[in-house]
Tab-separated table of C-alpha atoms in Angstrom:
chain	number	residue	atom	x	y	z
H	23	UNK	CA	116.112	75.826	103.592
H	24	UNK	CA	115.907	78.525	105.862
H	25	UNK	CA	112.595	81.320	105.486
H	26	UNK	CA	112.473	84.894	106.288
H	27	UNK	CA	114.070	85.841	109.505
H	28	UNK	CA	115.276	82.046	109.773
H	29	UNK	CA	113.014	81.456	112.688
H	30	UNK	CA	111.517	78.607	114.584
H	31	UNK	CA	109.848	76.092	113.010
H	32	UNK	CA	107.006	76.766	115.620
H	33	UNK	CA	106.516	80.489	114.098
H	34	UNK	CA	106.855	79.420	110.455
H	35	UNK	CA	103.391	77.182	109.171
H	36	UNK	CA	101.491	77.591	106.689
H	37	UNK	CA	98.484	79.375	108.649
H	38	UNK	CA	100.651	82.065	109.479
H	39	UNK	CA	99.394	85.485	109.406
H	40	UNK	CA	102.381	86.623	107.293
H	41	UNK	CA	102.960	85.095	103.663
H	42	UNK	CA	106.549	85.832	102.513
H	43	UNK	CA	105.673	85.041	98.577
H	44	UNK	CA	109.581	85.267	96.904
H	45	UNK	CA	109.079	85.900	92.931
H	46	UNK	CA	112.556	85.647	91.230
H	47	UNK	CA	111.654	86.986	88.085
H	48	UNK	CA	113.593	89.095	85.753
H	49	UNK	CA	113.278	88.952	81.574
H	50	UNK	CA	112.103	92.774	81.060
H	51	UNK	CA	114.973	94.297	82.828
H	52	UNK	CA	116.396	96.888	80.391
H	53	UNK	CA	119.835	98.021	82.362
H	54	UNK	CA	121.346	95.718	85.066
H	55	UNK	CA	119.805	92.339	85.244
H	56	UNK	CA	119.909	90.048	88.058
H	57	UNK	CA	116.377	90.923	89.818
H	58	UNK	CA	115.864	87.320	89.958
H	59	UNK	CA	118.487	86.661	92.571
H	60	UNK	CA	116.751	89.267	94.809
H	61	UNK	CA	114.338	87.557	96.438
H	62	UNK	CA	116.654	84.715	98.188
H	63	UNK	CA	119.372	87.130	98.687
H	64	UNK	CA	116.872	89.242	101.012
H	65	UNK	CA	115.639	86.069	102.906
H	66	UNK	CA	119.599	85.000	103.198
H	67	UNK	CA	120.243	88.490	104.643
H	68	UNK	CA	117.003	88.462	106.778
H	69	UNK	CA	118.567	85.345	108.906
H	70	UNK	CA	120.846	88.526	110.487
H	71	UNK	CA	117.765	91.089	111.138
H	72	UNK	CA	116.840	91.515	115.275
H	73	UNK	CA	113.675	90.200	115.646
H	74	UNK	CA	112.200	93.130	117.989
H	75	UNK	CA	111.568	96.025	116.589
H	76	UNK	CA	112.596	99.256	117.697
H	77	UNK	CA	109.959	101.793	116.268
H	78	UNK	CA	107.240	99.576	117.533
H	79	UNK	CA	109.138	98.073	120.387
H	80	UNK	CA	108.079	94.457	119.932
H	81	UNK	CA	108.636	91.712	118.094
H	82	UNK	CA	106.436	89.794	115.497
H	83	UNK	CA	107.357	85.881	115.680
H	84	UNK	CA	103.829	85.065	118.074
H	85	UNK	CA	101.763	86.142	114.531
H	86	UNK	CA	103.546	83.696	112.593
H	87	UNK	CA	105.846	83.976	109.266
H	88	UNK	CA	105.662	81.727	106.733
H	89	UNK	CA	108.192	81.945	103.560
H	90	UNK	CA	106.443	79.651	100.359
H	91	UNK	CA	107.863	78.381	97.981
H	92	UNK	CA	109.143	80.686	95.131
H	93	UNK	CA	106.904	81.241	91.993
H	94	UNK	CA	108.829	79.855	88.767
H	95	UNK	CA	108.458	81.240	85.372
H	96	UNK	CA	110.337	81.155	82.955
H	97	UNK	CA	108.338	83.227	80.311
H	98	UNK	CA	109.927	85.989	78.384
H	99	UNK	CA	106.652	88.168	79.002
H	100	UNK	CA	105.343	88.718	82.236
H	101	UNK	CA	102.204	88.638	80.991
H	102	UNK	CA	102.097	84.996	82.013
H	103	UNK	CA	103.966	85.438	84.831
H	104	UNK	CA	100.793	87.807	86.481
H	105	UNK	CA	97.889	84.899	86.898
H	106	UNK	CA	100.975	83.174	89.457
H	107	UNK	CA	101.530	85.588	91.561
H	108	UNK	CA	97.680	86.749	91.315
H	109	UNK	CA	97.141	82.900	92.492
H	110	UNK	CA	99.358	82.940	95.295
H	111	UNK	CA	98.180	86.865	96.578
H	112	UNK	CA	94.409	85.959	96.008
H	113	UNK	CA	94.613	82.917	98.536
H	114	UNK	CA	96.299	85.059	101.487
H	115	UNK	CA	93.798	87.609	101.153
H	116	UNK	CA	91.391	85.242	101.406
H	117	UNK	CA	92.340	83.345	104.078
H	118	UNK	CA	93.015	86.982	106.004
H	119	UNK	CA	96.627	86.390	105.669
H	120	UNK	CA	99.138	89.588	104.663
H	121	UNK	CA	100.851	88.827	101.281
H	122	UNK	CA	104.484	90.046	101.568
H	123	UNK	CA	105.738	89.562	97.265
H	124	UNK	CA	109.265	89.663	97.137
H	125	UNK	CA	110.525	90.586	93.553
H	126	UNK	CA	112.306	90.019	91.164
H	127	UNK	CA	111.506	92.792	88.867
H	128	UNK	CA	108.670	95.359	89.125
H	129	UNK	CA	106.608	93.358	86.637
H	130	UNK	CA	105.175	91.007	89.545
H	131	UNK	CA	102.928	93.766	91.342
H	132	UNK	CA	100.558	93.362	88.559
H	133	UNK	CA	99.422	89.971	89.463
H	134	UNK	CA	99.213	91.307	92.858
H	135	UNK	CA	97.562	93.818	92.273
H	136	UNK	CA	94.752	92.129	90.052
H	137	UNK	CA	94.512	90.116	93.301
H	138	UNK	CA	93.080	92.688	95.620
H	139	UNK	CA	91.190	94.138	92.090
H	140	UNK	CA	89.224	91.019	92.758
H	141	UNK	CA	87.848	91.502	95.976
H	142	UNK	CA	85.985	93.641	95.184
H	143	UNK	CA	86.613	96.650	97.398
H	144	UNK	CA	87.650	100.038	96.437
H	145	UNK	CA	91.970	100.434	97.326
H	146	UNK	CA	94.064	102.321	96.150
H	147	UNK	CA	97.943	101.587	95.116
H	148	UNK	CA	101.189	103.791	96.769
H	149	UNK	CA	104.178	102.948	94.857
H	150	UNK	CA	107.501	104.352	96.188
H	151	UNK	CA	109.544	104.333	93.079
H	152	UNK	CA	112.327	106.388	91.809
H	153	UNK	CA	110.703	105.845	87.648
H	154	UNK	CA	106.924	106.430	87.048
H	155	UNK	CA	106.327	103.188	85.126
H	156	UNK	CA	103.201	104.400	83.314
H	157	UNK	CA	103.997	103.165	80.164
H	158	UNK	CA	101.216	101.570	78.490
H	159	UNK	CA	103.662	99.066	76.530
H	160	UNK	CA	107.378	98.524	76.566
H	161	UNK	CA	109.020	96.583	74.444
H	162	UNK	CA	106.040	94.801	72.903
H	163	UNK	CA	104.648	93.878	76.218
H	164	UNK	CA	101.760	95.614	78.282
H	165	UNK	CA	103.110	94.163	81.529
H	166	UNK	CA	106.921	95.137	81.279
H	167	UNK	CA	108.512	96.303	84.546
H	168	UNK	CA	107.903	99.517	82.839
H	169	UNK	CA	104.275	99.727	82.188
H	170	UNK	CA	103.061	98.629	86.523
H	171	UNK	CA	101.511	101.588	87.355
H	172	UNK	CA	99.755	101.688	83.652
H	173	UNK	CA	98.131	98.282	84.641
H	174	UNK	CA	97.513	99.300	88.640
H	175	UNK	CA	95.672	102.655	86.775
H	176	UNK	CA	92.866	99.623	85.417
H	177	UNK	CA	91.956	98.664	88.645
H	178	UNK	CA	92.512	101.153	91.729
H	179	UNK	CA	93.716	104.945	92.241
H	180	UNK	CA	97.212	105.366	93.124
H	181	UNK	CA	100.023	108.007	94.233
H	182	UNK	CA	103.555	108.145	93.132
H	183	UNK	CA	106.291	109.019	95.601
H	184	UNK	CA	109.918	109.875	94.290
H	185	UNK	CA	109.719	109.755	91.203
H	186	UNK	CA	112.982	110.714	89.164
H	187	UNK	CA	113.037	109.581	85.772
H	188	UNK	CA	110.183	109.674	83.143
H	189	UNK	CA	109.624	109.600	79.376
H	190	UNK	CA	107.916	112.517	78.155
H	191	UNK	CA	104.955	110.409	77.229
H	192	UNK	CA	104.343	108.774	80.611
H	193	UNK	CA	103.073	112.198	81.765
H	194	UNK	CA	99.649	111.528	79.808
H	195	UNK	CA	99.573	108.428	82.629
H	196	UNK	CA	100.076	110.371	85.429
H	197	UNK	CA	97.821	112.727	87.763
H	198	UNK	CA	100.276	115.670	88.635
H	199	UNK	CA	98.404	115.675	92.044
H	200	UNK	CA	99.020	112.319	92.963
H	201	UNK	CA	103.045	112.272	92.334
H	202	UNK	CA	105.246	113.795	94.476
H	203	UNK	CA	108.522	114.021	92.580
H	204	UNK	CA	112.075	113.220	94.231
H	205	UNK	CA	113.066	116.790	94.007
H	206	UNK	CA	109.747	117.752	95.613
H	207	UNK	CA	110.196	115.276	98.739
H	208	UNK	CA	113.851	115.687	99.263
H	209	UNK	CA	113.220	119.910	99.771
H	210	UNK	CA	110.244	118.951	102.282
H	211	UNK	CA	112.633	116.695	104.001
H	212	UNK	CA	115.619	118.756	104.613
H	213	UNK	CA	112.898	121.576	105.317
H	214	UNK	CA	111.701	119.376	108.442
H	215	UNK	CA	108.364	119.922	106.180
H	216	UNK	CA	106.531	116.734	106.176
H	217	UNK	CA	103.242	117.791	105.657
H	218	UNK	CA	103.355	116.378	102.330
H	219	UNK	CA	103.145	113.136	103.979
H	220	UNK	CA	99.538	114.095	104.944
H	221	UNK	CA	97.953	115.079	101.510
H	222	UNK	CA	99.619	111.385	99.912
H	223	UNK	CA	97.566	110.011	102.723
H	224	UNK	CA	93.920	112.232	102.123
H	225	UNK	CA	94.770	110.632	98.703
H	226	UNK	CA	94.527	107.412	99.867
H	227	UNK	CA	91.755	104.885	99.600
H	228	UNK	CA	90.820	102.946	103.048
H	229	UNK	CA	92.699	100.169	101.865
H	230	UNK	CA	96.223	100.124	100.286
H	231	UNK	CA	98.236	97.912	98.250
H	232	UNK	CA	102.178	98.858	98.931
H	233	UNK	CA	104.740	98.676	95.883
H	234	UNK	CA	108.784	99.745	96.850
H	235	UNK	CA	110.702	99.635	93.887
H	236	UNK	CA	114.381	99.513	95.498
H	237	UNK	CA	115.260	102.207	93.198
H	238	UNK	CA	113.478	105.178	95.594
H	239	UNK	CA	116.186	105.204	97.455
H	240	UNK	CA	119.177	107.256	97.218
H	241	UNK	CA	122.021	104.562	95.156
H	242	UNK	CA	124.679	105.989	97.670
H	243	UNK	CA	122.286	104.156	100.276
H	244	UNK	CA	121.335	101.222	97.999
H	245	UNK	CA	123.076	100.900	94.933
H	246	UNK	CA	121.679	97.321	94.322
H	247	UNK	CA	119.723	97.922	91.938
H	248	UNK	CA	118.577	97.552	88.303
H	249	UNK	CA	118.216	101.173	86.890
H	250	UNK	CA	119.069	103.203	89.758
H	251	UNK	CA	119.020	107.181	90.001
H	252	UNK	CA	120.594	109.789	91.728
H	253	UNK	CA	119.109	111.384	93.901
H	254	UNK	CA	116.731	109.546	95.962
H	255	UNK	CA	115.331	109.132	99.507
H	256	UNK	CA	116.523	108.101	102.589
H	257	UNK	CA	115.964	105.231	105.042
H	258	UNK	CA	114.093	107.520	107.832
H	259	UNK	CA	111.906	109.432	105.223
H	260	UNK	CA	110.741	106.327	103.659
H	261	UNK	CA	109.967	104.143	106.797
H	262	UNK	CA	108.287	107.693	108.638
H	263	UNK	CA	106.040	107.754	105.131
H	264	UNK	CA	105.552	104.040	105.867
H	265	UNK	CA	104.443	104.331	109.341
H	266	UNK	CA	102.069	107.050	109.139
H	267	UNK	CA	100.139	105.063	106.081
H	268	UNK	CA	99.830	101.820	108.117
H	269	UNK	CA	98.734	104.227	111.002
H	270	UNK	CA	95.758	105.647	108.778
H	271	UNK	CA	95.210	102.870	106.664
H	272	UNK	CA	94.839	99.774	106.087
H	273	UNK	CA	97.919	98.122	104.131
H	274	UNK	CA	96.501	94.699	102.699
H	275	UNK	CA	99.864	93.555	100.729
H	276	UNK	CA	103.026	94.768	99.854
H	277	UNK	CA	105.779	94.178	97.832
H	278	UNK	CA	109.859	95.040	97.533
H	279	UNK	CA	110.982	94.509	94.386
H	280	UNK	CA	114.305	95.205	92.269
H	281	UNK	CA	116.611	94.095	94.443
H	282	UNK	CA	120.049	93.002	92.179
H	283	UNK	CA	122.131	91.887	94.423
H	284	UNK	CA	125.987	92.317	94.202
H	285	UNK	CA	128.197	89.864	95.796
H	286	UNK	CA	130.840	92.671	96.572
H	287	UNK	CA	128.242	94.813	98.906
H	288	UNK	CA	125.853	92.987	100.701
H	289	UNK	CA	124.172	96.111	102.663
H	290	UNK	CA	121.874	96.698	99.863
H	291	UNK	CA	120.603	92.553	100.519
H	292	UNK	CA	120.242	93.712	104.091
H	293	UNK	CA	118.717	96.722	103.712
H	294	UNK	CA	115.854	95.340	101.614
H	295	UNK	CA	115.416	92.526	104.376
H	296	UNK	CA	115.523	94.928	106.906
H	297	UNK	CA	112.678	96.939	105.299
H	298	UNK	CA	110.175	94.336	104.288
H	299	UNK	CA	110.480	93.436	108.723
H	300	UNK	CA	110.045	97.218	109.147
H	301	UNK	CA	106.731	97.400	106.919
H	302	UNK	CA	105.473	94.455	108.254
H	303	UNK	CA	105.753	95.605	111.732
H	304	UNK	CA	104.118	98.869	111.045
H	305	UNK	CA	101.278	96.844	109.434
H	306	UNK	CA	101.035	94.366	112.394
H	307	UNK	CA	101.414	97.062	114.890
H	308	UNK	CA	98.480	98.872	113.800
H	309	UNK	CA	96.136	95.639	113.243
């Protein structure tokens, strides 16, 4: 079967430099479910992505991509889902490798996360998000799609862009100077006022972990989605936040979760696969 980009075989072993880790996951879902068919629909839809890159005006076959197999559980808590995924992320870091998770729901960060937690090494976590997912428990489970950023807070600083949608008790989870709220960035934008792009970056440890929850953006651009919300940000604004972050840091993993895909628009599948080649570039560019 065909891995991400569907390229040569030559490009594509198991030494490569990028590890394409699919996760199709979904039991805490509390809206739309169908997370778990995200991560082949993005690698289906990456097949039609250009190889060269236009912001970085090259291409990123030579480095080598290699798509593994995906991670089954079948667990109704994701609580046994993390030690997988932390399995899988723990040996690419080790072997100097960039893990690339492709979710399934926002539960499988944690594992990742816990990864780089293990190294050792101060890092801090940037999740692009449209919901703040501090919740310390969600429906009896401590590692619910809902409760990420409550588990990254155990192991490693982090900033929240976009947020939209809270519960009233999340706030006692969150550091009002690390979130930059949808509202907040979507003024700065159509203001041409990006400076706000600089002060998520001071926030920054050296090294950053990278969540995108599908969800940041705007459901008129993406609607493929679990729980989406009005209001959020665009393509340019995300991958310009993106750039400048792989510019002044150095982003060790990432992850794109929450893709549900929707077999009567397939943009959103493209989209997403068009976005994990964009972050990876900017990461490769800059290493």
């Amino acid at each position: 079967m065909p891995g991400f980009l569907d390229i040569p075989d030559e490009f594509t072993q198991p030494s490569a430099k990028v590890q394409i880790i699919p996760v199709p996951y979904d039991a805490t879902s509390t809206y739309r479910k169908g997370a778990d068919k995200g991560p082949q629909a993005i690698i289906d839809a990456s097949a039609q992505v250009e190889w060269y890159d236009i912001q970085t005006d090259r291409e990123y076959l030579e480095q080598g991509i290699h798509t593994q197999a995906p991670i089954e559980c079948d667990a109704e808590d994701p609580i046994h889902l993390a030690p997988l995924v932390k399995e899988r992320v723990a040996k690419a870091l080790q072997n100097g490798q960039l893990p690339v998770v492709l979710g399934g729901e926002h539960s499988v960060t944690i594992g990742a996360i816990e990864a780089m937690a293990d190294q050792g090494k101060p890092f801090s976590v940037l999740q692009i998000d449209a919901h703040g997912d501090t919740r310390d428990s969600y429906h009896g489970s401590t590692h619910n799609h809902a409760c990420v950023m409550a588990r990254a807070r155990e192991h490693a600083t982090f900033v929240q862009v976009g947020i939209r949608a809270i519960d009233a008790q999340e706030l006692a989870g969150m550091d009002r100077d690390r979130v930059y709220f949808g509202h907040q960035v979507d003024l700065w934008t159509r203001t041409h006022d990006l400076s706000w792009m600089d002060r998520v970056i001071d926030q920054l440890e050296e090294r950053v972990y990278l969540t995108i929850d599908l969800d940041a953006f705007d459901p008129a651009i993406l609607p493929s989605t679990g729980t989406p919300e009005p209001g959020g940000m665009d393509w340019f604004t995300v991958n310009e936040l993106v750039r400048r972050v792989a510019h002044e840091r150095e982003i060790v993993g990432f992850d794109v979760v929450e893709l549900c895909p929707n077999s009567n628009h397939h943009a959103s599948d493209f989209i997403a696969a068009k976005l994990v080649y964009r972050v990876m570039a900017e990461i490769l560019s800059n290493r």
